[in-house]
Tab-separated table of C-alpha atoms in Angstrom:
chain	number	residue	atom	x	y	z
A	5	MET	CA	1.376	251.307	194.015
A	6	THR	CA	-1.804	252.546	195.666
A	7	THR	CA	-4.922	250.483	196.158
A	8	THR	CA	-6.783	252.754	193.738
A	9	THR	CA	-4.130	252.234	191.044
A	10	LYS	CA	-4.232	248.455	191.529
A	11	ARG	CA	-8.023	248.478	191.113
A	12	SER	CA	-7.746	250.560	187.936
A	13	LEU	CA	-5.183	248.155	186.486
A	14	LEU	CA	-7.404	245.183	187.379
A	15	LYS	CA	-10.405	246.763	185.668
A	16	ALA	CA	-8.319	247.518	182.585
A	17	THR	CA	-7.072	243.933	182.460
A	18	ILE	CA	-10.589	242.515	182.780
A	19	ALA	CA	-11.814	244.872	180.057
A	20	ALA	CA	-8.983	243.825	177.750
A	21	LEU	CA	-9.739	240.144	178.360
A	22	ALA	CA	-13.405	240.750	177.654
A	23	ILE	CA	-12.577	242.420	174.341
A	24	GLY	CA	-10.173	239.613	173.458
A	25	LEU	CA	-12.808	236.997	174.135
A	26	ALA	CA	-15.456	238.905	172.202
A	27	LEU	CA	-13.390	239.293	169.039
A	28	PRO	CA	-13.214	235.551	168.209
A	29	ALA	CA	-16.943	235.263	168.882
A	30	LEU	CA	-17.601	238.045	166.377
A	31	ALA	CA	-15.239	236.482	163.883
A	32	GLN	CA	-17.091	233.187	164.168
A	33	GLU	CA	-20.510	234.697	163.485
A	34	LYS	CA	-22.237	232.712	160.730
A	35	PRO	CA	-22.771	234.336	157.350
A	36	VAL	CA	-26.444	234.440	156.358
A	37	ILE	CA	-27.500	233.295	152.890
A	38	ALA	CA	-31.027	233.862	151.585
A	39	SER	CA	-32.304	231.239	149.118
A	40	ILE	CA	-35.133	232.279	146.764
A	41	VAL	CA	-37.003	230.071	144.261
A	42	PHE	CA	-40.176	230.757	142.294
A	43	GLN	CA	-42.235	227.557	142.537
A	44	GLY	CA	-42.609	224.392	144.552
A	45	ASP	CA	-41.946	221.611	142.030
A	46	SER	CA	-39.297	218.975	142.642
A	47	PHE	CA	-36.751	220.858	140.506
A	48	MET	CA	-36.962	223.977	142.647
A	49	LYS	CA	-37.061	221.944	145.850
A	50	SER	CA	-33.881	220.150	144.789
A	51	LEU	CA	-32.298	223.471	143.820
A	52	GLN	CA	-33.059	224.904	147.247
A	53	GLN	CA	-31.874	221.725	148.943
A	54	GLY	CA	-28.560	222.073	147.146
A	55	VAL	CA	-28.228	225.683	148.310
A	56	LYS	CA	-28.916	224.576	151.860
A	57	GLU	CA	-26.382	221.752	151.720
A	58	GLY	CA	-23.653	223.944	150.251
A	59	ALA	CA	-24.298	226.791	152.674
A	60	THR	CA	-24.557	224.585	155.755
A	61	ALA	CA	-21.364	222.735	154.869
A	62	GLY	CA	-19.656	226.117	154.674
A	63	GLY	CA	-20.896	227.153	158.101
A	64	ALA	CA	-23.622	229.539	156.923
A	65	GLU	CA	-27.177	230.091	158.113
A	66	VAL	CA	-29.832	229.701	155.410
A	67	LEU	CA	-33.143	231.549	155.000
A	68	GLU	CA	-35.530	230.066	152.415
A	69	ILE	CA	-38.565	231.325	150.514
A	70	ASN	CA	-40.659	230.198	147.537
A	71	ILE	CA	-42.365	233.192	145.907
A	72	ASP	CA	-44.887	231.048	143.950
A	73	GLY	CA	-44.467	232.826	140.627
A	74	ASP	CA	-45.326	236.242	142.083
A	75	GLN	CA	-43.008	239.047	140.918
A	76	ALA	CA	-44.231	241.418	143.640
A	77	LYS	CA	-43.606	238.767	146.287
A	78	GLU	CA	-40.075	238.251	144.957
A	79	THR	CA	-39.371	241.990	145.172
A	80	GLU	CA	-40.788	242.092	148.696
A	81	ALA	CA	-38.623	239.133	149.741
A	82	ILE	CA	-35.463	240.737	148.351
A	83	ASP	CA	-36.224	244.042	150.069
A	84	THR	CA	-36.851	242.179	153.330
A	85	TYR	CA	-33.477	240.455	153.048
A	86	ILE	CA	-31.819	243.801	152.284
A	87	ALA	CA	-33.348	245.250	155.453
A	88	ARG	CA	-32.220	242.200	157.403
A	89	LYS	CA	-28.687	242.717	156.017
A	90	VAL	CA	-28.116	239.154	154.864
A	91	ASP	CA	-24.673	238.469	153.462
A	92	ALA	CA	-25.746	236.835	150.203
A	93	ILE	CA	-28.807	236.071	148.104
A	94	VAL	CA	-28.766	232.905	146.005
A	95	ILE	CA	-31.753	233.126	143.676
A	96	ALA	CA	-33.478	231.490	140.745
A	97	PRO	CA	-34.891	234.755	139.344
A	98	LEU	CA	-38.487	234.779	138.213
A	99	SER	CA	-37.504	236.987	135.275
A	100	ALA	CA	-34.165	237.701	133.632
A	101	THR	CA	-35.268	241.327	133.296
A	102	ASN	CA	-37.993	242.136	135.839
A	103	SER	CA	-36.065	240.660	138.790
A	104	ALA	CA	-33.054	242.884	138.107
A	105	ALA	CA	-34.066	246.122	139.837
A	106	ALA	CA	-34.568	244.592	143.296
A	107	LEU	CA	-31.410	242.502	143.008
A	108	LYS	CA	-29.413	245.573	141.997
A	109	ARG	CA	-30.622	247.255	145.189
A	110	ALA	CA	-29.318	244.221	147.066
A	111	LYS	CA	-25.959	244.440	145.339
A	112	ASP	CA	-25.747	248.194	146.008
A	113	ALA	CA	-26.432	247.432	149.672
A	114	GLY	CA	-23.328	245.244	149.771
A	115	ILE	CA	-25.111	241.898	149.455
A	116	THR	CA	-23.518	239.228	147.252
A	117	VAL	CA	-25.951	238.055	144.565
A	118	ILE	CA	-25.641	234.616	142.954
A	119	ALA	CA	-28.055	233.771	140.115
A	120	LEU	CA	-29.251	230.269	139.243
A	121	ASN	CA	-31.362	228.654	136.531
A	122	GLY	CA	-31.056	231.181	133.732
A	123	GLY	CA	-29.679	234.183	135.547
A	124	LEU	CA	-30.139	237.842	134.651
A	125	GLU	CA	-29.731	239.802	131.444
A	126	ASP	CA	-27.729	242.423	133.334
A	127	ALA	CA	-24.543	240.467	133.963
A	128	SER	CA	-23.174	243.151	136.301
A	129	ILE	CA	-25.552	242.296	139.165
A	130	ALA	CA	-24.690	238.687	140.007
A	131	ALA	CA	-21.190	237.819	141.156
A	132	ALA	CA	-21.696	234.400	139.563
A	133	THR	CA	-24.353	232.643	137.494
A	134	PHE	CA	-25.017	228.918	137.307
A	135	SER	CA	-27.474	227.676	134.705
A	136	THR	CA	-28.249	225.139	132.033
A	137	SER	CA	-28.992	226.577	128.601
A	138	ASN	CA	-32.749	226.524	128.049
A	139	THR	CA	-32.188	226.238	124.313
A	140	ASP	CA	-29.994	223.186	124.915
A	141	LEU	CA	-32.660	221.639	127.143
A	142	GLY	CA	-35.233	221.920	124.371
A	143	LYS	CA	-32.752	220.882	121.709
A	144	THR	CA	-31.728	217.701	123.558
A	145	SER	CA	-35.357	216.580	123.908
A	146	GLY	CA	-35.944	217.626	120.299
A	147	GLU	CA	-33.074	215.437	119.105
A	148	ALA	CA	-34.594	212.445	120.911
A	149	ALA	CA	-37.958	213.270	119.327
A	150	ALA	CA	-36.407	213.621	115.861
A	151	LYS	CA	-34.917	210.130	116.030
A	152	PHE	CA	-38.204	208.677	117.315
A	153	ILE	CA	-40.286	210.441	114.651
A	154	THR	CA	-37.976	209.261	111.897
A	155	GLU	CA	-37.867	205.657	113.075
A	156	LYS	CA	-41.386	205.160	114.500
A	157	LEU	CA	-43.661	207.714	112.820
A	158	GLY	CA	-42.397	207.705	109.256
A	159	GLY	CA	-40.800	211.123	109.547
A	160	LYS	CA	-44.058	212.990	110.146
A	161	ALA	CA	-45.531	214.289	113.398
A	162	LYS	CA	-48.490	216.387	114.505
A	163	VAL	CA	-47.327	218.105	117.668
A	164	GLY	CA	-49.008	219.695	120.662
A	165	ILE	CA	-46.951	221.873	123.000
A	166	LEU	CA	-47.393	222.646	126.702
A	167	ALA	CA	-45.357	225.727	127.629
A	168	PHE	CA	-45.101	228.343	130.388
A	169	SER	CA	-44.735	231.546	128.381
A	170	SER	CA	-47.028	233.594	130.622
A	171	LEU	CA	-44.894	232.661	133.644
A	172	LEU	CA	-41.365	232.880	132.193
A	173	PRO	CA	-41.502	233.954	128.544
A	174	GLU	CA	-37.728	233.912	127.987
A	175	GLN	CA	-37.142	230.418	129.319
A	176	SER	CA	-40.286	228.957	127.780
A	177	GLY	CA	-39.521	230.411	124.373
A	178	GLU	CA	-35.965	229.121	124.379
A	179	ARG	CA	-37.017	225.622	125.393
A	180	THR	CA	-39.841	225.296	122.885
A	181	GLY	CA	-37.733	226.883	120.151
A	182	GLY	CA	-34.871	224.481	120.825
A	183	PHE	CA	-37.253	221.528	120.682
A	184	LYS	CA	-38.997	222.542	117.476
A	185	GLY	CA	-35.751	223.252	115.652
A	186	ALA	CA	-34.177	219.920	116.591
A	187	ALA	CA	-37.304	217.783	116.107
A	188	ALA	CA	-37.748	219.152	112.578
A	189	GLN	CA	-34.331	217.955	111.422
A	190	GLY	CA	-35.085	215.424	108.684
A	191	ASN	CA	-38.783	215.337	109.579
A	192	GLN	CA	-42.039	217.080	108.741
A	193	ILE	CA	-43.297	218.693	111.953
A	194	ASP	CA	-46.661	220.443	112.195
A	195	ILE	CA	-47.458	222.331	115.421
A	196	GLU	CA	-51.191	221.832	115.871
A	197	ALA	CA	-51.578	223.577	119.230
A	198	ALA	CA	-49.472	225.376	121.830
A	199	GLN	CA	-50.852	226.404	125.225
A	200	ASP	CA	-49.528	227.217	128.675
A	201	ALA	CA	-49.769	224.550	131.388
A	202	TRP	CA	-46.851	224.126	133.752
A	203	LEU	CA	-48.513	222.541	136.795
A	204	PRO	CA	-49.557	218.864	136.620
A	205	GLU	CA	-53.283	219.297	137.345
A	206	LYS	CA	-53.674	222.089	134.813
A	207	ALA	CA	-51.535	220.246	132.266
A	208	VAL	CA	-53.788	217.163	132.432
A	209	THR	CA	-56.780	219.318	131.523
A	210	VAL	CA	-55.023	221.332	128.807
A	211	ALA	CA	-53.395	218.291	127.198
A	212	THR	CA	-56.740	216.473	127.202
A	213	ASP	CA	-58.444	219.454	125.556
A	214	ILE	CA	-55.667	219.722	122.955
A	215	MET	CA	-55.962	216.044	122.026
A	216	THR	CA	-59.774	216.304	121.849
A	217	ALA	CA	-59.644	219.353	119.581
A	218	ASN	CA	-56.778	217.930	117.515
A	219	PRO	CA	-57.211	214.137	117.320
A	220	GLU	CA	-54.423	213.923	114.722
A	221	ILE	CA	-51.789	214.868	117.328
A	222	ASN	CA	-49.322	212.042	117.926
A	223	VAL	CA	-46.553	213.882	119.829
A	224	ILE	CA	-46.762	216.169	122.843
A	225	PHE	CA	-43.816	218.228	124.044
A	226	ALA	CA	-43.942	219.746	127.522
A	227	ALA	CA	-41.412	222.412	128.491
A	228	ASN	CA	-41.155	221.643	132.205
A	229	GLU	CA	-41.689	218.934	134.799
A	230	GLY	CA	-45.295	219.723	135.686
A	231	GLY	CA	-46.333	219.923	132.057
A	232	THR	CA	-44.610	216.638	131.274
A	233	ILE	CA	-46.280	214.850	134.183
A	234	GLY	CA	-49.679	216.233	133.176
A	235	ALA	CA	-49.239	215.345	129.500
A	236	MET	CA	-48.213	211.799	130.383
A	237	GLN	CA	-51.270	211.347	132.597
A	238	ALA	CA	-53.616	212.911	130.027
A	239	VAL	CA	-52.492	210.425	127.355
A	240	ARG	CA	-53.065	207.555	129.753
A	241	ASN	CA	-56.497	208.872	130.784
A	242	ALA	CA	-57.515	209.259	127.138
A	243	GLY	CA	-56.541	205.666	126.368
A	244	LYS	CA	-54.048	206.883	123.754
A	245	ALA	CA	-50.971	205.016	124.955
A	246	GLY	CA	-49.205	203.774	121.841
A	247	GLN	CA	-50.821	206.545	119.771
A	248	VAL	CA	-49.557	209.747	121.404
A	249	PHE	CA	-45.973	209.991	122.636
A	250	VAL	CA	-44.637	212.493	125.169
A	251	PHE	CA	-41.282	214.275	125.300
A	252	GLY	CA	-40.429	216.700	128.079
A	253	ILE	CA	-37.951	218.639	130.136
A	254	ASP	CA	-36.739	218.195	133.736
A	255	GLY	CA	-35.961	215.109	135.747
A	256	SER	CA	-37.639	213.670	138.828
A	257	GLU	CA	-38.413	210.289	140.332
A	258	GLN	CA	-41.916	210.387	138.854
A	259	LEU	CA	-40.639	211.156	135.359
A	260	ALA	CA	-37.941	208.493	135.627
A	261	LYS	CA	-40.602	205.946	136.541
A	262	GLY	CA	-42.672	207.178	133.598
A	263	LEU	CA	-39.769	206.428	131.304
A	264	MET	CA	-39.549	202.916	132.750
A	265	ALA	CA	-43.300	202.249	132.559
A	266	GLY	CA	-44.463	199.609	130.103
A	267	ASP	CA	-47.140	201.814	128.502
A	268	ASP	CA	-44.619	203.502	126.134
A	269	VAL	CA	-46.123	206.968	126.705
A	270	LEU	CA	-43.167	208.987	127.973
A	271	GLN	CA	-40.256	208.605	125.568
A	272	ALA	CA	-37.536	211.019	126.687
A	273	VAL	CA	-36.853	213.982	128.936
A	274	THR	CA	-33.874	216.239	129.423
A	275	ALA	CA	-32.966	216.739	133.046
A	276	GLN	CA	-30.875	219.321	134.796
A	277	SER	CA	-28.832	218.918	137.962
A	278	PRO	CA	-30.660	221.299	140.308
A	279	ARG	CA	-29.189	220.015	143.548
A	280	GLU	CA	-25.644	220.367	142.250
A	281	MET	CA	-26.480	223.756	140.749
A	282	GLY	CA	-27.801	225.023	144.082
A	283	LYS	CA	-24.808	223.676	145.952
A	284	MET	CA	-22.421	225.337	143.507
A	285	GLY	CA	-24.294	228.610	143.965
A	286	ALA	CA	-23.980	228.533	147.749
A	287	GLU	CA	-20.302	227.608	147.553
A	288	ALA	CA	-19.677	230.507	145.172
A	289	ALA	CA	-21.432	232.905	147.551
A	290	LEU	CA	-19.199	231.814	150.414
A	291	LYS	CA	-16.083	232.202	148.267
A	292	VAL	CA	-17.059	235.742	147.301
A	293	LEU	CA	-17.700	236.594	150.953
A	294	LYS	CA	-14.164	235.409	151.716
A	295	GLY	CA	-12.748	237.593	148.965
A	296	GLU	CA	-11.969	234.682	146.661
A	297	ALA	CA	-12.409	234.782	142.872
A	298	VAL	CA	-15.232	232.851	141.166
A	299	GLU	CA	-16.185	232.214	137.559
A	300	ALA	CA	-18.710	234.766	136.303
A	301	LYS	CA	-20.761	232.154	134.442
A	302	THR	CA	-20.870	228.381	134.727
A	303	VAL	CA	-22.927	226.286	132.317
A	304	VAL	CA	-24.270	223.115	133.931
A	305	PRO	CA	-24.635	220.417	131.210
A	306	THR	CA	-27.953	218.814	130.259
A	307	LEU	CA	-28.707	215.220	131.234
A	308	PRO	CA	-30.694	213.290	128.577
A	309	LEU	CA	-32.890	210.470	129.843
A	310	ASN	CA	-34.437	208.079	127.352
A	311	ARG	CA	-36.542	204.943	127.810
A	312	ASN	CA	-34.089	203.204	125.457
A	313	ASP	CA	-31.341	203.719	128.044
A	314	PRO	CA	-32.597	202.031	131.241
A	315	ALA	CA	-29.107	202.060	132.770
A	316	GLY	CA	-29.001	205.834	132.476
A	317	ILE	CA	-32.409	206.123	134.121
A	318	GLU	CA	-31.337	203.844	136.977
A	319	ALA	CA	-28.187	205.924	137.499
A	320	PHE	CA	-30.313	209.085	137.631
A	321	LEU	CA	-32.665	207.542	140.198
A	322	ALA	CA	-29.690	206.502	142.294
A	323	SER	CA	-28.391	210.080	142.204
A	324	LEU	CA	-31.674	211.348	143.659
A	325	LYS	CA	-31.109	209.281	146.780
């Protein structure tokens, strides 16, 4: 064997070894999951935390963004992730309809889409959807209100509503509709005012204005966390504790403490399990990327919290830790 032949064989061997070493490195490259939420309240933060935990535990890299209720910003974020060629997008869509076009582009580009917190009307886009029924959320709080109105208010209530219909009309409508239908069972319910206010600061102002314009109101229902916090504070500020009673949706440490407060303002809320929902979404994305089957739709049950059940509130607080 000539010296030239030996050198050629050596080069070929080194090249083969290099390829062999490179292949495992490529195989071990982390999948990239983009996590998109539409506001910065504790629910969405917990949702995104769950996505991060599930993705990280599965060996994935996570990219996070909060689009602050801006549909154009959501579309821009999705298009950016398409250009970056992420492996999956786990998203709480801003709209069940208006978010669809950008997410379909992502799907068509080979990106796995997982929808959270309501999902999309077009069921063909997301490989899996994880959500709690918005109607059930409203209904569960409405059932608590119905019992309270029957037992404490003589079966009659003048109600003010804080919603978020200009932000998410589908979700807001389902929650308020579920509440009104359930609260009216066996009771006389009059809706005196209904306005949008989903952030705490705004909700304090709107709830205060509603009570001033409608002094007969004795129940306020708020369709999300921020509205519930604001309504609770507005009743306290107005010195109407014991006269106006608040029911809401979502669960957080602040709301749990409101339920345990001695002022009797906040009566009941219906929480979701955002952290678990986000984690389930990330895990589903990783399964799809591995070629494994996942359920198309998973309903995450509601979690009622009532000041008459302090043990349940304590268990919820413990779960937040």
